[in-house]
Amino acid sequence: MKIGFFDSGIGGLSVLHLAMQALPDEAFLYYADEEHVPYGTRTREEICTYVDEAVRFLIGEGCQSIVVACNTATSAAIEYVRGRYDLPILGMEPAVKPAVQHADGKRVLVTATPFTIREERLHHLVKMVDKEHLVTLKALPQLVVFAEREEFDSPQVRAYLSREFSDLDLHDYGELVLGCTHFTFFRPTIADLVGPDVELIDGGEGTVRHLVDVVSGLPSEGKGSVHYYRSGVPQENKEELEFYARLHAQLDKALMFDKED
Ligand code: DGL
C-alpha cells in the first residue's frame, strides 16, 4: 500500500520512522510543508488550507491512506479533511491518557504547540481522563524552530527548556507528554533535564499501531520504499537525501535512548 505521511516540517519523521519499522514492505511518501512551518502559531483557517493541499497532493501521488503526523494539524483540520476525502486519514493525539494511567498519582506535564494547547480538542481529552486534576499544559513553540534548524541539543536549547520548566516543581511530575511530533527529536535532552523519575511519552506508537490495523489484510507493495517532498517538491539529490538520513539517525538515537532508559 502507498501510505502518505504529512507534517508541517520534520516532526512527522518521528512517526514515519516507527511506521517504516512496523511495515517494512510498504511504500511511504513523506510531505513536509516547509513553506509554511511552523503551524503552531497559525490560525485554524490557514492550517486547514495547508493540510487540504497536502492531502490532495498525496492522493494525487496514489496514496491509499494518509497519516497526519502532526498534533497541530490534527487539532485544526482532521475532521475537515476526513469530510472531504474518501480514504483512511489517521491523526495524532497527545498521549494524555496513557500518561495519566502511568503517572501513579504524580503530576503530568503535557507539552505541545500553542495551537494544540489552546484547542478545545485537547481540553476535552484532558477533561475526560484527568479526573484528579493532575495535568499541567505547557506550550513549547521554540522547540519547533530549533528542530527545523537540526539543533536538538545546544546551550540555547537547554537554556530555553530550563526557563520554561523553571516555574514547575519537577519532583511532583511522573510523566511528560511530547504532544508535538517535533519534540521526539529532543528526547535525550529533555530526559537529561527532567531527570530519571519523569517518564517521557509521545503518541507515535499509538498512531502506528492504528496504521498497522488499517493496512492489515490489504495487499502490500512487497518492497519497502520512501520518498520525500518539501511542500510538493521531490527531494532527490544527494544533499537532500543526506538530510533525511541524518534525521533518521537522530531518531534512532532518541528512540534507542528511550528504550535504554
Ligand atoms: N509537528 C507539529 C505537531 O505535532 C507542529 C509543529 C509546528 O509546525 O508548529 O504539532
PDB file of C-alpha atoms and ligand atoms in Angstrom:
ATOM      1  CA  MET A   1       0.000   0.000   0.000  1.00  0.00           C
ATOM      2  CA  LYS A   2       1.134   3.561  -0.656  1.00  0.00           C
ATOM      3  CA  ILE A   3       0.949   5.446   2.623  1.00  0.00           C
ATOM      4  CA  GLY A   4       1.250   9.225   2.804  1.00  0.00           C
ATOM      5  CA  PHE A   5       2.735  10.940   5.841  1.00  0.00           C
ATOM      6  CA  PHE A   6       2.277  14.614   6.438  1.00  0.00           C
ATOM      7  CA  ASP A   7       3.675  17.213   8.841  1.00  0.00           C
ATOM      8  CA  SER A   8       4.406  20.932   8.799  1.00  0.00           C
ATOM      9  CA  GLY A   9       8.113  20.046   8.791  1.00  0.00           C
ATOM     10  CA  ILE A  10      10.440  17.343  10.052  1.00  0.00           C
ATOM     11  CA  GLY A  11       8.369  16.331  13.125  1.00  0.00           C
ATOM     12  CA  GLY A  12       6.317  13.650  11.395  1.00  0.00           C
ATOM     13  CA  LEU A  13       9.522  11.771  10.584  1.00  0.00           C
ATOM     14  CA  SER A  14       9.410  10.586  14.199  1.00  0.00           C
ATOM     15  CA  VAL A  15       6.186   8.717  13.384  1.00  0.00           C
ATOM     16  CA  LEU A  16       7.285   7.664   9.891  1.00  0.00           C
ATOM     17  CA  HIS A  17      10.433   6.190  11.455  1.00  0.00           C
ATOM     18  CA  LEU A  18       8.327   3.833  13.595  1.00  0.00           C
ATOM     19  CA  ALA A  19       5.942   3.048  10.714  1.00  0.00           C
ATOM     20  CA  MET A  20       8.831   2.016   8.438  1.00  0.00           C
ATOM     21  CA  GLN A  21       9.968  -0.440  11.121  1.00  0.00           C
ATOM     22  CA  ALA A  22       6.462  -1.814  11.693  1.00  0.00           C
ATOM     23  CA  LEU A  23       5.556  -2.056   7.976  1.00  0.00           C
ATOM     24  CA  PRO A  24       8.844  -2.682   6.130  1.00  0.00           C
ATOM     25  CA  ASP A  25       7.156  -3.761   2.879  1.00  0.00           C
ATOM     26  CA  GLU A  26       5.064  -0.653   2.252  1.00  0.00           C
ATOM     27  CA  ALA A  27       5.744   2.416   0.086  1.00  0.00           C
ATOM     28  CA  PHE A  28       5.868   5.643   2.101  1.00  0.00           C
ATOM     29  CA  LEU A  29       5.611   9.237   0.896  1.00  0.00           C
ATOM     30  CA  TYR A  30       6.558  11.991   3.326  1.00  0.00           C
ATOM     31  CA  TYR A  31       5.269  15.522   2.755  1.00  0.00           C
ATOM     32  CA  ALA A  32       6.862  18.273   4.878  1.00  0.00           C
ATOM     33  CA  ASP A  33       5.140  21.631   4.415  1.00  0.00           C
ATOM     34  CA  GLU A  34       8.396  23.554   4.827  1.00  0.00           C
ATOM     35  CA  GLU A  35       6.877  26.559   3.069  1.00  0.00           C
ATOM     36  CA  HIS A  36       4.502  27.148   5.997  1.00  0.00           C
ATOM     37  CA  VAL A  37       6.225  25.686   9.080  1.00  0.00           C
ATOM     38  CA  PRO A  38       5.612  26.398  11.971  1.00  0.00           C
ATOM     39  CA  TYR A  39       1.878  25.711  12.157  1.00  0.00           C
ATOM     40  CA  GLY A  40       1.690  26.125  15.936  1.00  0.00           C
ATOM     41  CA  THR A  41       1.306  29.895  15.752  1.00  0.00           C
ATOM     42  CA  ARG A  42      -1.082  29.970  12.745  1.00  0.00           C
ATOM     43  CA  THR A  43      -4.879  30.172  12.517  1.00  0.00           C
ATOM     44  CA  ARG A  44      -7.209  27.208  12.024  1.00  0.00           C
ATOM     45  CA  GLU A  45      -8.199  28.521   8.559  1.00  0.00           C
ATOM     46  CA  GLU A  46      -4.579  28.676   7.420  1.00  0.00           C
ATOM     47  CA  ILE A  47      -3.828  25.191   8.748  1.00  0.00           C
ATOM     48  CA  CYS A  48      -6.963  23.714   7.094  1.00  0.00           C
ATOM     49  CA  THR A  49      -5.894  25.162   3.730  1.00  0.00           C
ATOM     50  CA  TYR A  50      -2.353  23.753   4.020  1.00  0.00           C
ATOM     51  CA  VAL A  51      -3.476  20.309   5.215  1.00  0.00           C
ATOM     52  CA  ASP A  52      -6.036  20.120   2.410  1.00  0.00           C
ATOM     53  CA  GLU A  53      -3.337  20.956  -0.129  1.00  0.00           C
ATOM     54  CA  ALA A  54      -1.015  18.263   1.243  1.00  0.00           C
ATOM     55  CA  VAL A  55      -3.724  15.589   1.393  1.00  0.00           C
ATOM     56  CA  ARG A  56      -4.747  16.368  -2.188  1.00  0.00           C
ATOM     57  CA  PHE A  57      -1.119  16.104  -3.282  1.00  0.00           C
ATOM     58  CA  LEU A  58      -0.624  12.739  -1.557  1.00  0.00           C
ATOM     59  CA  ILE A  59      -3.844  11.332  -3.041  1.00  0.00           C
ATOM     60  CA  GLY A  60      -2.654  12.553  -6.452  1.00  0.00           C
ATOM     61  CA  GLU A  61       0.549  10.554  -5.919  1.00  0.00           C
ATOM     62  CA  GLY A  62      -1.514   7.397  -5.361  1.00  0.00           C
ATOM     63  CA  CYS A  63      -1.622   7.182  -1.548  1.00  0.00           C
ATOM     64  CA  GLN A  64      -4.402   4.929  -0.271  1.00  0.00           C
ATOM     65  CA  SER A  65      -4.153   6.025   3.334  1.00  0.00           C
ATOM     66  CA  ILE A  66      -2.734   9.120   4.992  1.00  0.00           C
ATOM     67  CA  VAL A  67      -1.255   9.815   8.404  1.00  0.00           C
ATOM     68  CA  VAL A  68      -1.433  13.417   9.584  1.00  0.00           C
ATOM     69  CA  ALA A  69       1.725  13.049  11.689  1.00  0.00           C
ATOM     70  CA  CYS A  70       1.213  16.416  13.357  1.00  0.00           C
ATOM     71  CA  ASN A  71      -0.776  17.103  16.513  1.00  0.00           C
ATOM     72  CA  THR A  72      -1.413  20.709  15.493  1.00  0.00           C
ATOM     73  CA  ALA A  73      -2.760  19.803  12.038  1.00  0.00           C
ATOM     74  CA  THR A  74      -4.882  17.049  13.599  1.00  0.00           C
ATOM     75  CA  SER A  75      -6.376  19.517  16.112  1.00  0.00           C
ATOM     76  CA  ALA A  76      -7.141  22.050  13.426  1.00  0.00           C
ATOM     77  CA  ALA A  77      -8.081  20.077  10.354  1.00  0.00           C
ATOM     78  CA  ILE A  78      -8.626  16.323  10.732  1.00  0.00           C
ATOM     79  CA  GLU A  79     -12.442  16.467  10.615  1.00  0.00           C
ATOM     80  CA  TYR A  80     -12.241  18.926   7.729  1.00  0.00           C
ATOM     81  CA  VAL A  81     -10.113  16.649   5.517  1.00  0.00           C
ATOM     82  CA  ARG A  82     -11.897  13.457   6.584  1.00  0.00           C
ATOM     83  CA  GLY A  83     -15.120  15.081   5.401  1.00  0.00           C
ATOM     84  CA  ARG A  84     -13.635  15.881   2.005  1.00  0.00           C
ATOM     85  CA  TYR A  85     -11.795  12.687   1.019  1.00  0.00           C
ATOM     86  CA  ASP A  86     -12.829   9.079   0.968  1.00  0.00           C
ATOM     87  CA  LEU A  87      -9.789   7.213   2.323  1.00  0.00           C
ATOM     88  CA  PRO A  88      -8.471   6.448   5.799  1.00  0.00           C
ATOM     89  CA  ILE A  89      -6.908   9.607   7.289  1.00  0.00           C
ATOM     90  CA  LEU A  90      -5.258   8.942  10.653  1.00  0.00           C
ATOM     91  CA  GLY A  91      -4.310  11.671  13.090  1.00  0.00           C
ATOM     92  CA  MET A  92      -2.210  12.202  16.203  1.00  0.00           C
ATOM     93  CA  GLU A  93      -3.320  12.722  19.748  1.00  0.00           C
ATOM     94  CA  PRO A  94      -1.122  13.825  22.675  1.00  0.00           C
ATOM     95  CA  ALA A  95      -0.654  10.682  24.798  1.00  0.00           C
ATOM     96  CA  VAL A  96      -2.502  12.147  27.807  1.00  0.00           C
ATOM     97  CA  LYS A  97      -4.487   9.005  28.572  1.00  0.00           C
ATOM     98  CA  PRO A  98      -1.552   6.571  28.941  1.00  0.00           C
ATOM     99  CA  ALA A  99       0.418   9.278  30.768  1.00  0.00           C
ATOM    100  CA  VAL A 100      -2.306   9.752  33.396  1.00  0.00           C
ATOM    101  CA  GLN A 101      -2.562   5.955  33.766  1.00  0.00           C
ATOM    102  CA  HIS A 102       1.219   5.553  34.254  1.00  0.00           C
ATOM    103  CA  ALA A 103       1.670   8.598  36.464  1.00  0.00           C
ATOM    104  CA  ASP A 104       0.629   6.717  39.575  1.00  0.00           C
ATOM    105  CA  GLY A 105      -0.862   9.762  41.237  1.00  0.00           C
ATOM    106  CA  LYS A 106       2.008  12.101  40.288  1.00  0.00           C
ATOM    107  CA  ARG A 107       1.531  15.126  38.047  1.00  0.00           C
ATOM    108  CA  VAL A 108       1.554  15.011  34.229  1.00  0.00           C
ATOM    109  CA  LEU A 109       3.122  17.730  32.086  1.00  0.00           C
ATOM    110  CA  VAL A 110       1.605  17.941  28.598  1.00  0.00           C
ATOM    111  CA  THR A 111       3.782  19.872  26.136  1.00  0.00           C
ATOM    112  CA  ALA A 112       2.682  20.860  22.617  1.00  0.00           C
ATOM    113  CA  THR A 113       2.460  23.843  20.264  1.00  0.00           C
ATOM    114  CA  PRO A 114       0.467  26.935  21.316  1.00  0.00           C
ATOM    115  CA  PHE A 115      -2.324  25.966  18.877  1.00  0.00           C
ATOM    116  CA  THR A 116      -2.717  22.450  20.306  1.00  0.00           C
ATOM    117  CA  ILE A 117      -2.563  23.753  23.880  1.00  0.00           C
ATOM    118  CA  ARG A 118      -5.313  26.315  23.175  1.00  0.00           C
ATOM    119  CA  GLU A 119      -7.612  23.985  21.271  1.00  0.00           C
ATOM    120  CA  GLU A 120     -10.852  22.518  22.551  1.00  0.00           C
ATOM    121  CA  ARG A 121      -9.806  19.048  21.317  1.00  0.00           C
ATOM    122  CA  LEU A 122      -7.020  18.782  23.925  1.00  0.00           C
ATOM    123  CA  HIS A 123      -9.115  20.380  26.682  1.00  0.00           C
ATOM    124  CA  HIS A 124     -11.853  17.844  26.023  1.00  0.00           C
ATOM    125  CA  LEU A 125      -9.351  14.954  26.169  1.00  0.00           C
ATOM    126  CA  VAL A 126      -7.875  16.243  29.443  1.00  0.00           C
ATOM    127  CA  LYS A 127     -11.358  16.631  30.933  1.00  0.00           C
ATOM    128  CA  MET A 128     -12.176  13.018  30.021  1.00  0.00           C
ATOM    129  CA  VAL A 129      -9.070  11.419  31.546  1.00  0.00           C
ATOM    130  CA  ASP A 130      -7.744  13.801  34.209  1.00  0.00           C
ATOM    131  CA  LYS A 131     -10.239  13.126  36.982  1.00  0.00           C
ATOM    132  CA  GLU A 132      -7.810  14.162  39.720  1.00  0.00           C
ATOM    133  CA  HIS A 133      -6.632  17.388  38.059  1.00  0.00           C
ATOM    134  CA  LEU A 134      -3.018  16.312  37.745  1.00  0.00           C
ATOM    135  CA  VAL A 135      -2.362  17.700  34.257  1.00  0.00           C
ATOM    136  CA  THR A 136      -0.401  20.899  33.527  1.00  0.00           C
ATOM    137  CA  LEU A 137      -0.342  22.209  29.935  1.00  0.00           C
ATOM    138  CA  LYS A 138       2.715  23.941  28.500  1.00  0.00           C
ATOM    139  CA  ALA A 139       3.380  25.316  25.010  1.00  0.00           C
ATOM    140  CA  LEU A 140       6.980  24.986  23.770  1.00  0.00           C
ATOM    141  CA  PRO A 141       6.875  26.699  20.350  1.00  0.00           C
ATOM    142  CA  GLN A 142      10.600  27.401  20.187  1.00  0.00           C
ATOM    143  CA  LEU A 143      11.409  23.680  20.057  1.00  0.00           C
ATOM    144  CA  VAL A 144       9.884  23.535  16.566  1.00  0.00           C
ATOM    145  CA  VAL A 145      12.196  26.342  15.445  1.00  0.00           C
ATOM    146  CA  PHE A 146      15.242  24.586  16.966  1.00  0.00           C
ATOM    147  CA  ALA A 147      14.236  21.260  15.365  1.00  0.00           C
ATOM    148  CA  GLU A 148      13.905  22.788  11.912  1.00  0.00           C
ATOM    149  CA  ARG A 149      17.499  24.051  12.356  1.00  0.00           C
ATOM    150  CA  GLU A 150      18.594  20.489  13.324  1.00  0.00           C
ATOM    151  CA  GLU A 151      19.503  21.880  16.733  1.00  0.00           C
ATOM    152  CA  PHE A 152      18.437  19.155  19.167  1.00  0.00           C
ATOM    153  CA  ASP A 153      20.885  19.746  21.971  1.00  0.00           C
ATOM    154  CA  SER A 154      22.766  23.004  22.486  1.00  0.00           C
ATOM    155  CA  PRO A 155      23.245  25.540  25.283  1.00  0.00           C
ATOM    156  CA  GLN A 156      20.397  27.542  23.711  1.00  0.00           C
ATOM    157  CA  VAL A 157      18.001  24.558  23.685  1.00  0.00           C
ATOM    158  CA  ARG A 158      18.874  23.746  27.297  1.00  0.00           C
ATOM    159  CA  ALA A 159      18.518  27.372  28.410  1.00  0.00           C
ATOM    160  CA  TYR A 160      15.112  27.616  26.724  1.00  0.00           C
ATOM    161  CA  LEU A 161      13.817  24.400  28.313  1.00  0.00           C
ATOM    162  CA  SER A 162      15.227  25.288  31.746  1.00  0.00           C
ATOM    163  CA  ARG A 163      13.484  28.655  31.552  1.00  0.00           C
ATOM    164  CA  GLU A 164      10.195  27.041  30.535  1.00  0.00           C
ATOM    165  CA  PHE A 165      10.389  24.430  33.304  1.00  0.00           C
ATOM    166  CA  SER A 166      11.556  26.893  35.978  1.00  0.00           C
ATOM    167  CA  ASP A 167       8.033  27.596  37.271  1.00  0.00           C
ATOM    168  CA  LEU A 168       7.357  23.871  37.840  1.00  0.00           C
ATOM    169  CA  ASP A 169       8.476  21.648  40.674  1.00  0.00           C
ATOM    170  CA  LEU A 170       9.578  18.693  38.563  1.00  0.00           C
ATOM    171  CA  HIS A 171       9.681  16.417  41.632  1.00  0.00           C
ATOM    172  CA  ASP A 172       5.890  16.446  41.535  1.00  0.00           C
ATOM    173  CA  TYR A 173       5.806  15.084  37.973  1.00  0.00           C
ATOM    174  CA  GLY A 174       5.814  11.440  36.909  1.00  0.00           C
ATOM    175  CA  GLU A 175       5.086  11.838  33.186  1.00  0.00           C
ATOM    176  CA  LEU A 176       5.875  14.336  30.432  1.00  0.00           C
ATOM    177  CA  VAL A 177       3.825  14.101  27.236  1.00  0.00           C
ATOM    178  CA  LEU A 178       5.553  15.097  23.995  1.00  0.00           C
ATOM    179  CA  GLY A 179       2.406  16.397  22.279  1.00  0.00           C
ATOM    180  CA  CYS A 180       4.138  17.655  19.136  1.00  0.00           C
ATOM    181  CA  THR A 181       5.881  15.281  16.760  1.00  0.00           C
ATOM    182  CA  HIS A 182       8.897  17.610  16.523  1.00  0.00           C
ATOM    183  CA  PHE A 183       9.548  17.148  20.255  1.00  0.00           C
ATOM    184  CA  THR A 184      10.517  13.450  19.920  1.00  0.00           C
ATOM    185  CA  PHE A 185      13.861  14.562  18.457  1.00  0.00           C
ATOM    186  CA  PHE A 186      14.657  16.168  21.841  1.00  0.00           C
ATOM    187  CA  ARG A 187      14.004  13.090  23.988  1.00  0.00           C
ATOM    188  CA  PRO A 188      17.604  12.681  25.236  1.00  0.00           C
ATOM    189  CA  THR A 189      17.960  16.405  26.020  1.00  0.00           C
ATOM    190  CA  ILE A 190      14.600  16.670  27.803  1.00  0.00           C
ATOM    191  CA  ALA A 191      15.184  13.425  29.713  1.00  0.00           C
ATOM    192  CA  ASP A 192      18.512  14.745  30.892  1.00  0.00           C
ATOM    193  CA  LEU A 193      16.934  17.994  32.106  1.00  0.00           C
ATOM    194  CA  VAL A 194      13.909  16.495  33.887  1.00  0.00           C
ATOM    195  CA  GLY A 195      15.775  13.541  35.404  1.00  0.00           C
ATOM    196  CA  PRO A 196      15.115   9.794  35.524  1.00  0.00           C
ATOM    197  CA  ASP A 197      11.920   9.985  37.600  1.00  0.00           C
ATOM    198  CA  VAL A 198       9.920  11.663  34.837  1.00  0.00           C
ATOM    199  CA  GLU A 199       8.889   9.317  32.017  1.00  0.00           C
ATOM    200  CA  LEU A 200       8.606  10.786  28.515  1.00  0.00           C
ATOM    201  CA  ILE A 201       5.767   9.602  26.324  1.00  0.00           C
ATOM    202  CA  ASP A 202       4.542  10.507  22.834  1.00  0.00           C
ATOM    203  CA  GLY A 203       1.673   9.484  20.566  1.00  0.00           C
ATOM    204  CA  GLY A 204       3.787   7.938  17.790  1.00  0.00           C
ATOM    205  CA  GLU A 205       3.441   4.305  18.792  1.00  0.00           C
ATOM    206  CA  GLY A 206      -0.343   4.563  19.235  1.00  0.00           C
ATOM    207  CA  THR A 207      -0.759   6.064  15.770  1.00  0.00           C
ATOM    208  CA  VAL A 208       1.471   3.428  14.168  1.00  0.00           C
ATOM    209  CA  ARG A 209      -0.496   0.627  15.895  1.00  0.00           C
ATOM    210  CA  HIS A 210      -3.632   2.108  14.373  1.00  0.00           C
ATOM    211  CA  LEU A 211      -1.955   2.307  10.950  1.00  0.00           C
ATOM    212  CA  VAL A 212      -0.917  -1.371  11.164  1.00  0.00           C
ATOM    213  CA  ASP A 213      -4.599  -2.252  11.794  1.00  0.00           C
ATOM    214  CA  VAL A 214      -5.714  -0.193   8.785  1.00  0.00           C
ATOM    215  CA  VAL A 215      -3.132  -1.803   6.497  1.00  0.00           C
ATOM    216  CA  SER A 216      -3.503  -5.399   7.721  1.00  0.00           C
ATOM    217  CA  GLY A 217      -5.266  -7.675   5.300  1.00  0.00           C
ATOM    218  CA  LEU A 218      -4.684  -5.322   2.363  1.00  0.00           C
ATOM    219  CA  PRO A 219      -2.168  -6.188  -0.390  1.00  0.00           C
ATOM    220  CA  SER A 220       1.288  -4.838   0.417  1.00  0.00           C
ATOM    221  CA  GLU A 221       3.687  -3.161  -2.029  1.00  0.00           C
ATOM    222  CA  GLY A 222       6.054  -6.099  -1.458  1.00  0.00           C
ATOM    223  CA  LYS A 223       9.107  -3.874  -1.339  1.00  0.00           C
ATOM    224  CA  GLY A 224       9.627  -1.071   1.135  1.00  0.00           C
ATOM    225  CA  SER A 225      10.421   2.428  -0.143  1.00  0.00           C
ATOM    226  CA  VAL A 226      10.267   6.065   0.949  1.00  0.00           C
ATOM    227  CA  HIS A 227      10.077   9.331  -0.992  1.00  0.00           C
ATOM    228  CA  TYR A 228      10.284  12.815   0.479  1.00  0.00           C
ATOM    229  CA  TYR A 229       8.616  16.057  -0.633  1.00  0.00           C
ATOM    230  CA  ARG A 230       9.003  19.612   0.636  1.00  0.00           C
ATOM    231  CA  SER A 231       5.628  21.282   0.031  1.00  0.00           C
ATOM    232  CA  GLY A 232       5.195  19.164  -3.090  1.00  0.00           C
ATOM    233  CA  VAL A 233       8.767  19.348  -4.412  1.00  0.00           C
ATOM    234  CA  PRO A 234      10.504  15.923  -4.588  1.00  0.00           C
ATOM    235  CA  GLN A 235      13.710  15.673  -2.562  1.00  0.00           C
ATOM    236  CA  GLU A 236      16.025  13.512  -4.581  1.00  0.00           C
ATOM    237  CA  ASN A 237      19.547  14.862  -4.723  1.00  0.00           C
ATOM    238  CA  LYS A 238      22.415  13.637  -2.569  1.00  0.00           C
ATOM    239  CA  GLU A 239      22.351  16.569  -0.164  1.00  0.00           C
ATOM    240  CA  GLU A 240      18.583  16.331   0.349  1.00  0.00           C
ATOM    241  CA  LEU A 241      18.680  12.588   0.972  1.00  0.00           C
ATOM    242  CA  GLU A 242      21.599  13.025   3.382  1.00  0.00           C
ATOM    243  CA  PHE A 243      19.470  15.495   5.346  1.00  0.00           C
ATOM    244  CA  TYR A 244      16.742  12.864   5.846  1.00  0.00           C
ATOM    245  CA  ALA A 245      19.313  10.152   6.643  1.00  0.00           C
ATOM    246  CA  ARG A 246      20.748  12.417   9.380  1.00  0.00           C
ATOM    247  CA  LEU A 247      17.293  12.939  10.864  1.00  0.00           C
ATOM    248  CA  HIS A 248      16.556   9.203  10.905  1.00  0.00           C
ATOM    249  CA  ALA A 249      19.920   8.659  12.635  1.00  0.00           C
ATOM    250  CA  GLN A 250      18.951  11.261  15.250  1.00  0.00           C
ATOM    251  CA  LEU A 251      15.645   9.418  15.752  1.00  0.00           C
ATOM    252  CA  ASP A 252      17.459   6.106  16.163  1.00  0.00           C
ATOM    253  CA  LYS A 253      19.413   7.774  18.933  1.00  0.00           C
ATOM    254  CA  ALA A 254      16.355   9.416  20.506  1.00  0.00           C
ATOM    255  CA  LEU A 255      14.193   6.291  20.422  1.00  0.00           C
ATOM    256  CA  MET A 256      17.016   3.972  21.460  1.00  0.00           C
ATOM    257  CA  PHE A 257      17.718   6.267  24.376  1.00  0.00           C
ATOM    258  CA  ASP A 258      14.104   5.849  25.381  1.00  0.00           C
ATOM    259  CA  LYS A 259      14.395   2.027  25.328  1.00  0.00           C
ATOM    260  CA  GLU A 260      17.607   2.004  27.395  1.00  0.00           C
ATOM    261  CA  ASP A 261      16.147   4.387  29.894  1.00  0.00           C
TER     262      ASP A 261
HETATM  263  N1  DGL B   1       4.873  18.791  14.378  1.00  0.00           N
HETATM  264  C1  DGL B   1       3.725  19.511  14.708  1.00  0.00           C
HETATM  265  C2  DGL B   1       2.884  18.921  15.831  1.00  0.00           C
HETATM  266  O1  DGL B   1       2.942  17.741  16.066  1.00  0.00           O
HETATM  267  C3  DGL B   1       3.666  21.006  14.670  1.00  0.00           C
HETATM  268  C4  DGL B   1       4.875  21.857  14.572  1.00  0.00           C
HETATM  269  C5  DGL B   1       4.553  23.249  14.051  1.00  0.00           C
HETATM  270  O2  DGL B   1       4.537  23.377  12.836  1.00  0.00           O
HETATM  271  O3  DGL B   1       4.324  24.160  14.854  1.00  0.00           O
HETATM  272  O4  DGL B   1       2.142  19.622  16.451  1.00  0.00           O
END
